[in-house]
PDB file of C-alpha atoms in Angstrom:
ATOM      1  CA  LYS A   2     -91.282-117.273  37.077  1.00 86.00           C
ATOM      2  CA  GLN A   3     -91.691-120.547  38.941  1.00 92.00           C
ATOM      3  CA  GLU A   4     -88.677-121.662  40.952  1.00 94.00           C
ATOM      4  CA  VAL A   5     -88.362-124.938  42.825  1.00 96.00           C
ATOM      5  CA  THR A   6     -85.952-125.412  45.709  1.00 96.00           C
ATOM      6  CA  GLN A   7     -85.044-128.596  47.516  1.00 96.00           C
ATOM      7  CA  ILE A   8     -83.353-128.866  50.879  1.00 94.00           C
ATOM      8  CA  PRO A   9     -81.161-130.381  52.027  1.00 93.00           C
ATOM      9  CA  ALA A  10     -78.958-130.819  48.975  1.00 94.00           C
ATOM     10  CA  ALA A  11     -77.490-133.954  50.495  1.00 95.00           C
ATOM     11  CA  LEU A  12     -78.399-136.192  53.411  1.00 95.00           C
ATOM     12  CA  SER A  13     -76.668-139.173  55.021  1.00 97.00           C
ATOM     13  CA  VAL A  14     -78.554-141.298  57.537  1.00 96.00           C
ATOM     14  CA  PRO A  15     -78.119-144.720  59.173  1.00 97.00           C
ATOM     15  CA  GLU A  16     -80.368-147.506  58.034  1.00 97.00           C
ATOM     16  CA  GLY A  17     -83.751-147.635  59.756  1.00 97.00           C
ATOM     17  CA  GLU A  18     -84.180-143.901  60.273  1.00 97.00           C
ATOM     18  CA  ASN A  19     -87.284-142.029  59.193  1.00 97.00           C
ATOM     19  CA  LEU A  20     -86.479-138.966  57.124  1.00 95.00           C
ATOM     20  CA  VAL A  21     -88.077-135.960  55.479  1.00 96.00           C
ATOM     21  CA  LEU A  22     -87.085-134.276  52.238  1.00 97.00           C
ATOM     22  CA  ASN A  23     -88.326-130.770  51.540  1.00 97.00           C
ATOM     23  CA  CYS A  24     -89.448-129.025  48.378  1.00 98.00           C
ATOM     24  CA  SER A  25     -90.654-125.446  48.031  1.00 98.00           C
ATOM     25  CA  PHE A  26     -91.983-123.533  45.043  1.00 98.00           C
ATOM     26  CA  THR A  27     -92.513-119.828  44.512  1.00 97.00           C
ATOM     27  CA  ASP A  28     -95.773-119.750  42.552  1.00 95.00           C
ATOM     28  CA  SER A  29     -98.740-121.565  44.064  1.00 94.00           C
ATOM     29  CA  ALA A  30    -100.525-121.703  40.697  1.00 93.00           C
ATOM     30  CA  ILE A  31     -99.556-125.299  39.973  1.00 92.00           C
ATOM     31  CA  TYR A  32    -101.515-128.172  38.528  1.00 91.00           C
ATOM     32  CA  ASN A  33     -99.662-130.970  40.273  1.00 93.00           C
ATOM     33  CA  LEU A  34     -96.435-131.934  41.990  1.00 96.00           C
ATOM     34  CA  GLN A  35     -94.413-135.061  41.361  1.00 96.00           C
ATOM     35  CA  TRP A  36     -91.604-136.732  43.279  1.00 97.00           C
ATOM     36  CA  PHE A  37     -89.037-138.720  41.319  1.00 96.00           C
ATOM     37  CA  ARG A  38     -86.089-140.907  42.141  1.00 96.00           C
ATOM     38  CA  GLN A  39     -82.909-140.958  40.054  1.00 94.00           C
ATOM     39  CA  ASP A  40     -80.142-143.512  40.481  1.00 93.00           C
ATOM     40  CA  PRO A  41     -76.632-142.612  39.262  1.00 88.00           C
ATOM     41  CA  GLY A  42     -76.386-142.707  35.488  1.00 85.00           C
ATOM     42  CA  LYS A  43     -80.036-143.677  35.138  1.00 88.00           C
ATOM     43  CA  GLY A  44     -83.338-142.108  34.201  1.00 89.00           C
ATOM     44  CA  LEU A  45     -86.079-140.833  36.495  1.00 92.00           C
ATOM     45  CA  THR A  46     -88.607-143.071  38.194  1.00 93.00           C
ATOM     46  CA  SER A  47     -91.896-141.496  39.240  1.00 93.00           C
ATOM     47  CA  LEU A  48     -92.624-142.102  42.921  1.00 96.00           C
ATOM     48  CA  LEU A  49     -95.719-140.074  43.751  1.00 96.00           C
ATOM     49  CA  LEU A  50     -97.993-137.600  42.002  1.00 95.00           C
ATOM     50  CA  ILE A  51    -100.085-135.168  44.030  1.00 95.00           C
ATOM     51  CA  GLN A  52    -102.850-133.319  42.198  1.00 92.00           C
ATOM     52  CA  SER A  53    -103.322-129.668  43.092  1.00 91.00           C
ATOM     53  CA  SER A  54    -106.572-130.495  44.878  1.00 91.00           C
ATOM     54  CA  GLN A  55    -104.965-133.171  47.058  1.00 94.00           C
ATOM     55  CA  ARG A  56    -103.057-132.867  50.328  1.00 95.00           C
ATOM     56  CA  GLU A  57    -101.061-136.087  50.321  1.00 96.00           C
ATOM     57  CA  GLN A  58    -100.309-139.374  48.608  1.00 96.00           C
ATOM     58  CA  THR A  59     -98.877-142.591  49.989  1.00 97.00           C
ATOM     59  CA  SER A  60     -97.064-145.502  48.413  1.00 96.00           C
ATOM     60  CA  GLY A  61     -95.543-148.137  50.659  1.00 97.00           C
ATOM     61  CA  ARG A  62     -92.967-146.483  52.925  1.00 97.00           C
ATOM     62  CA  LEU A  63     -93.302-143.178  51.081  1.00 97.00           C
ATOM     63  CA  ASN A  64     -95.679-140.369  51.940  1.00 98.00           C
ATOM     64  CA  ALA A  65     -95.787-137.035  50.152  1.00 97.00           C
ATOM     65  CA  SER A  66     -97.700-133.988  51.323  1.00 97.00           C
ATOM     66  CA  LEU A  67     -98.623-130.801  49.509  1.00 97.00           C
ATOM     67  CA  ASP A  68     -99.469-127.395  50.945  1.00 96.00           C
ATOM     68  CA  LYS A  69    -100.143-125.351  47.866  1.00 94.00           C
ATOM     69  CA  SER A  70    -100.898-122.114  49.667  1.00 93.00           C
ATOM     70  CA  SER A  71     -97.520-122.053  51.384  1.00 95.00           C
ATOM     71  CA  GLY A  72     -95.684-123.490  48.388  1.00 96.00           C
ATOM     72  CA  ARG A  73     -94.339-126.557  50.144  1.00 97.00           C
ATOM     73  CA  SER A  74     -94.169-130.305  49.766  1.00 98.00           C
ATOM     74  CA  THR A  75     -92.464-132.943  51.855  1.00 98.00           C
ATOM     75  CA  LEU A  76     -91.479-136.498  51.051  1.00 97.00           C
ATOM     76  CA  TYR A  77     -91.418-138.732  54.103  1.00 97.00           C
ATOM     77  CA  ILE A  78     -89.494-142.011  53.912  1.00 97.00           C
ATOM     78  CA  ALA A  79     -90.135-144.438  56.732  1.00 97.00           C
ATOM     79  CA  ALA A  80     -87.644-147.030  57.955  1.00 97.00           C
ATOM     80  CA  SER A  81     -84.991-146.122  55.394  1.00 97.00           C
ATOM     81  CA  GLN A  82     -82.965-148.859  53.681  1.00 97.00           C
ATOM     82  CA  PRO A  83     -79.647-148.765  51.794  1.00 97.00           C
ATOM     83  CA  GLY A  84     -81.621-149.388  48.605  1.00 97.00           C
ATOM     84  CA  ASP A  85     -83.284-146.000  49.106  1.00 97.00           C
ATOM     85  CA  SER A  86     -79.961-144.312  48.346  1.00 97.00           C
ATOM     86  CA  ALA A  87     -80.509-142.133  45.283  1.00 97.00           C
ATOM     87  CA  THR A  88     -81.231-138.552  44.263  1.00 96.00           C
ATOM     88  CA  TYR A  89     -84.802-137.452  44.925  1.00 97.00           C
ATOM     89  CA  LEU A  90     -86.258-134.796  42.644  1.00 96.00           C
ATOM     90  CA  CYS A  91     -89.350-132.697  43.105  1.00 97.00           C
ATOM     91  CA  ALA A  92     -91.130-131.193  40.080  1.00 96.00           C
ATOM     92  CA  VAL A  93     -94.182-128.958  39.744  1.00 95.00           C
ATOM     93  CA  MET A  94     -96.375-128.587  36.695  1.00 92.00           C
ATOM     94  CA  ASP A  95     -96.826-124.865  36.306  1.00 89.00           C
ATOM     95  CA  SER A  96     -99.696-122.896  34.809  1.00 85.00           C
ATOM     96  CA  SER A  97     -98.333-123.404  31.292  1.00 84.00           C
ATOM     97  CA  TYR A  98     -98.069-127.198  31.725  1.00 86.00           C
ATOM     98  CA  LYS A  99     -94.290-127.172  32.039  1.00 88.00           C
ATOM     99  CA  LEU A 100     -92.607-129.455  34.565  1.00 90.00           C
ATOM    100  CA  ILE A 101     -90.141-127.407  36.617  1.00 93.00           C
ATOM    101  CA  PHE A 102     -87.574-129.324  38.664  1.00 94.00           C
ATOM    102  CA  GLY A 103     -85.673-128.660  41.830  1.00 94.00           C
ATOM    103  CA  SER A 104     -81.979-129.518  42.017  1.00 92.00           C
ATOM    104  CA  GLY A 105     -82.621-132.631  44.042  1.00 94.00           C
ATOM    105  CA  THR A 106     -81.590-134.142  47.371  1.00 96.00           C
ATOM    106  CA  ARG A 107     -78.829-136.786  47.289  1.00 95.00           C
ATOM    107  CA  LEU A 108     -79.679-139.391  49.895  1.00 97.00           C
ATOM    108  CA  LEU A 109     -77.260-141.939  51.290  1.00 97.00           C
ATOM    109  CA  VAL A 110     -78.582-144.580  53.666  1.00 97.00           C
ATOM    110  CA  ARG A 111     -75.671-146.245  55.480  1.00 97.00           C
ATOM    111  CA  PRO A 112     -75.970-149.941  56.383  1.00 95.00           C
TER     112      PRO A 112
ATOM    113  CA  ASN B   7     -97.407-150.853  27.346  1.00 53.00           C
ATOM    114  CA  ALA B   8     -93.783-150.018  26.885  1.00 71.00           C
ATOM    115  CA  GLY B   9     -92.402-147.028  28.715  1.00 91.00           C
ATOM    116  CA  VAL B  10     -90.862-143.961  27.153  1.00 95.00           C
ATOM    117  CA  MET B  11     -88.174-145.162  24.753  1.00 96.00           C
ATOM    118  CA  GLN B  12     -85.145-143.073  23.983  1.00 97.00           C
ATOM    119  CA  ASN B  13     -82.429-143.944  21.523  1.00 96.00           C
ATOM    120  CA  PRO B  14     -79.608-144.120  21.257  1.00 97.00           C
ATOM    121  CA  ARG B  15     -78.678-144.565  24.927  1.00 96.00           C
ATOM    122  CA  HIS B  16     -75.168-143.319  24.262  1.00 97.00           C
ATOM    123  CA  LEU B  17     -74.025-141.110  21.421  1.00 98.00           C
ATOM    124  CA  VAL B  18     -70.525-139.897  20.636  1.00 98.00           C
ATOM    125  CA  ARG B  19     -70.056-137.073  18.164  1.00 98.00           C
ATOM    126  CA  ARG B  20     -67.064-135.063  17.053  1.00 98.00           C
ATOM    127  CA  ARG B  21     -67.205-131.306  17.297  1.00 97.00           C
ATOM    128  CA  GLY B  22     -69.121-129.866  14.351  1.00 97.00           C
ATOM    129  CA  GLN B  23     -71.206-132.976  13.664  1.00 98.00           C
ATOM    130  CA  GLU B  24     -74.956-133.263  14.122  1.00 98.00           C
ATOM    131  CA  ALA B  25     -76.658-135.190  16.915  1.00 98.00           C
ATOM    132  CA  ARG B  26     -80.178-136.581  16.543  1.00 98.00           C
ATOM    133  CA  LEU B  27     -81.888-137.868  19.674  1.00 98.00           C
ATOM    134  CA  ARG B  28     -85.128-139.814  19.445  1.00 98.00           C
ATOM    135  CA  CYS B  29     -87.968-140.210  21.894  1.00 98.00           C
ATOM    136  CA  SER B  30     -90.988-142.474  21.500  1.00 97.00           C
ATOM    137  CA  PRO B  31     -93.645-141.533  24.060  1.00 95.00           C
ATOM    138  CA  MET B  32     -95.808-144.011  25.898  1.00 94.00           C
ATOM    139  CA  LYS B  33     -98.834-145.251  24.006  1.00 91.00           C
ATOM    140  CA  GLY B  34    -101.671-142.765  24.246  1.00 88.00           C
ATOM    141  CA  HIS B  35     -99.407-139.885  25.277  1.00 91.00           C
ATOM    142  CA  SER B  36     -99.478-136.818  23.071  1.00 90.00           C
ATOM    143  CA  HIS B  37     -97.278-134.500  25.132  1.00 92.00           C
ATOM    144  CA  VAL B  38     -93.481-134.664  25.101  1.00 95.00           C
ATOM    145  CA  TYR B  39     -90.900-132.771  27.145  1.00 96.00           C
ATOM    146  CA  TRP B  40     -87.129-132.604  26.643  1.00 97.00           C
ATOM    147  CA  TYR B  41     -84.685-131.872  29.456  1.00 97.00           C
ATOM    148  CA  ARG B  42     -80.922-131.559  29.702  1.00 97.00           C
ATOM    149  CA  GLN B  43     -78.924-132.656  32.708  1.00 94.00           C
ATOM    150  CA  LEU B  44     -75.291-131.740  33.210  1.00 89.00           C
ATOM    151  CA  PRO B  45     -73.183-133.883  35.571  1.00 81.00           C
ATOM    152  CA  GLU B  46     -74.095-133.314  39.224  1.00 76.00           C
ATOM    153  CA  GLU B  47     -76.814-130.847  38.248  1.00 81.00           C
ATOM    154  CA  GLY B  48     -80.599-130.839  38.068  1.00 83.00           C
ATOM    155  CA  LEU B  49     -82.830-131.153  35.029  1.00 91.00           C
ATOM    156  CA  LYS B  50     -83.182-128.048  32.910  1.00 93.00           C
ATOM    157  CA  PHE B  51     -86.315-127.661  30.798  1.00 93.00           C
ATOM    158  CA  MET B  52     -85.677-127.310  27.086  1.00 96.00           C
ATOM    159  CA  VAL B  53     -88.902-127.721  25.125  1.00 96.00           C
ATOM    160  CA  TYR B  54     -92.496-128.897  25.424  1.00 95.00           C
ATOM    161  CA  LEU B  55     -94.262-130.298  22.365  1.00 95.00           C
ATOM    162  CA  GLN B  56     -97.583-131.729  21.384  1.00 93.00           C
ATOM    163  CA  LYS B  57     -98.189-133.578  18.146  1.00 90.00           C
ATOM    164  CA  GLU B  58     -97.047-131.301  15.290  1.00 90.00           C
ATOM    165  CA  ASN B  59     -96.791-128.293  17.615  1.00 94.00           C
ATOM    166  CA  ILE B  60     -94.078-126.678  19.702  1.00 95.00           C
ATOM    167  CA  ILE B  61     -95.861-125.355  22.767  1.00 93.00           C
ATOM    168  CA  ASP B  62     -92.948-123.884  24.710  1.00 93.00           C
ATOM    169  CA  GLU B  63     -89.302-123.747  23.637  1.00 94.00           C
ATOM    170  CA  SER B  64     -88.193-121.149  26.125  1.00 93.00           C
ATOM    171  CA  GLY B  65     -85.451-123.400  27.511  1.00 93.00           C
ATOM    172  CA  MET B  66     -83.876-124.230  24.212  1.00 95.00           C
ATOM    173  CA  PRO B  67     -80.805-122.368  22.927  1.00 94.00           C
ATOM    174  CA  LYS B  68     -81.762-120.158  20.003  1.00 90.00           C
ATOM    175  CA  GLU B  69     -79.080-121.524  17.714  1.00 94.00           C
ATOM    176  CA  ARG B  70     -78.164-125.062  16.678  1.00 97.00           C
ATOM    177  CA  PHE B  71     -80.994-126.735  18.642  1.00 97.00           C
ATOM    178  CA  SER B  72     -84.365-127.759  17.250  1.00 97.00           C
ATOM    179  CA  ALA B  73     -87.114-130.168  18.190  1.00 97.00           C
ATOM    180  CA  GLU B  74     -90.075-131.710  16.477  1.00 96.00           C
ATOM    181  CA  PHE B  75     -92.884-134.116  17.265  1.00 96.00           C
ATOM    182  CA  PRO B  76     -94.462-135.187  13.975  1.00 93.00           C
ATOM    183  CA  LYS B  77     -97.883-136.689  13.513  1.00 91.00           C
ATOM    184  CA  GLU B  78     -96.271-140.077  12.972  1.00 90.00           C
ATOM    185  CA  GLY B  79     -93.060-141.278  14.548  1.00 92.00           C
ATOM    186  CA  PRO B  80     -90.914-140.249  17.476  1.00 96.00           C
ATOM    187  CA  SER B  81     -90.023-136.829  18.749  1.00 97.00           C
ATOM    188  CA  ILE B  82     -86.586-135.696  17.600  1.00 98.00           C
ATOM    189  CA  LEU B  83     -84.174-133.359  19.348  1.00 98.00           C
ATOM    190  CA  ARG B  84     -81.580-132.192  16.865  1.00 98.00           C
ATOM    191  CA  ILE B  85     -78.329-130.469  17.736  1.00 98.00           C
ATOM    192  CA  GLN B  86     -76.335-129.104  14.829  1.00 98.00           C
ATOM    193  CA  GLN B  87     -72.603-128.391  14.865  1.00 98.00           C
ATOM    194  CA  VAL B  88     -72.151-129.842  18.334  1.00 98.00           C
ATOM    195  CA  VAL B  89     -69.619-128.355  20.735  1.00 97.00           C
ATOM    196  CA  ARG B  90     -68.025-129.861  23.853  1.00 95.00           C
ATOM    197  CA  GLY B  91     -70.459-127.929  26.053  1.00 94.00           C
ATOM    198  CA  ASP B  92     -73.345-129.907  24.568  1.00 96.00           C
ATOM    199  CA  SER B  93     -72.091-133.037  26.334  1.00 96.00           C
ATOM    200  CA  ALA B  94     -74.845-133.981  28.766  1.00 96.00           C
ATOM    201  CA  ALA B  95     -77.652-136.412  29.419  1.00 97.00           C
ATOM    202  CA  TYR B  96     -80.813-135.564  27.508  1.00 98.00           C
ATOM    203  CA  PHE B  97     -84.061-136.861  28.938  1.00 97.00           C
ATOM    204  CA  CYS B  98     -87.458-137.090  27.359  1.00 97.00           C
ATOM    205  CA  ALA B  99     -90.739-137.349  29.244  1.00 95.00           C
ATOM    206  CA  SER B 100     -94.246-137.981  27.994  1.00 94.00           C
ATOM    207  CA  ALA B 101     -97.689-137.342  29.438  1.00 91.00           C
ATOM    208  CA  LYS B 102    -101.251-137.890  28.318  1.00 88.00           C
ATOM    209  CA  GLY B 103    -101.990-134.218  28.433  1.00 79.00           C
ATOM    210  CA  GLY B 104    -104.070-131.988  30.620  1.00 71.00           C
ATOM    211  CA  SER B 105    -103.238-130.730  34.041  1.00 64.00           C
ATOM    212  CA  ASP B 106    -103.624-133.783  36.227  1.00 61.00           C
ATOM    213  CA  THR B 107    -101.493-136.284  34.394  1.00 77.00           C
ATOM    214  CA  GLU B 108     -98.319-137.984  35.434  1.00 86.00           C
ATOM    215  CA  ALA B 109     -95.111-137.541  33.443  1.00 90.00           C
ATOM    216  CA  PHE B 110     -92.987-140.580  32.680  1.00 92.00           C
ATOM    217  CA  PHE B 111     -89.332-140.381  31.750  1.00 94.00           C
ATOM    218  CA  GLY B 112     -87.127-142.325  29.404  1.00 94.00           C
ATOM    219  CA  GLN B 113     -83.673-143.612  30.343  1.00 93.00           C
ATOM    220  CA  GLY B 114     -81.992-140.729  28.585  1.00 96.00           C
ATOM    221  CA  THR B 115     -79.403-140.291  25.869  1.00 97.00           C
ATOM    222  CA  ARG B 116     -75.901-139.551  27.042  1.00 96.00           C
ATOM    223  CA  LEU B 117     -74.210-137.351  24.471  1.00 97.00           C
ATOM    224  CA  THR B 118     -70.453-137.040  24.491  1.00 97.00           C
ATOM    225  CA  VAL B 119     -68.788-134.556  22.175  1.00 97.00           C
ATOM    226  CA  VAL B 120     -65.121-135.259  21.516  1.00 96.00           C
TER     227      VAL B 120
END
C-alpha cells in the first residue's frame, strides 16, 4: 500500500530565505508526482508535475526533484515571500492511477 | 477552458438529510477523483471514476455514500442520511487520463451537517 509522508509538518521562516520541503513515498512504482499549494479554506493549485521518467521540474522560484528509486521528492522555494505562506501538498499517482496525498507542510513566511 | 467546477461551494444539511455534490471536470477530461478533507488534515481518497465506470471506490464508506459519473453531465457524490461526522470539505479533481497527466482540482464543497 502506497504511503506518502511529508516533513516537516510545519515550517516558519523569515522572508528571503531559501527552503526545502520533503516528500517520501513507500512504493517506487509511481507514474508521476505532483506538488500542490492550498491556501486556507481554498482548493488546491497545481504547482509542478514530475513524470516518472523525469528528475526535476522548474517553475519560477520553484524547483521540484524526484528520485524514484529512493522514494523521495523535494520542493525547493527560492527567496521566499510572505505570499508563499500556504500548505504544500505532495501527491503520487500510484500503479492503479490513484492520487495519494501526504499530509502537507504548513509554511509561514514572516515579513 | 474553465477549470474544474464544483457546486455548491457551501452546503448545510440537517442530520438525516441527503447531500448531493456536483463536479464538472475540465473539458476533455474523462477521469474524476473525489477526496475528503477534515479540518487541519490531509486529503483522503474516496473514489476514482471514468465515464460510466467506477474504477476504484476503496476509500469510500460502504454505507450511505455513492458516486457516479454519467455519460452526460457532472459527476455526483451522494451522501444519504448525513451525520455530523460527514462535515468536511469535499474536493473533486479531473485528469485527461493515462499515467502522465496532471490532475486539476475544484474549489471544493464545504458540507456542514447541523
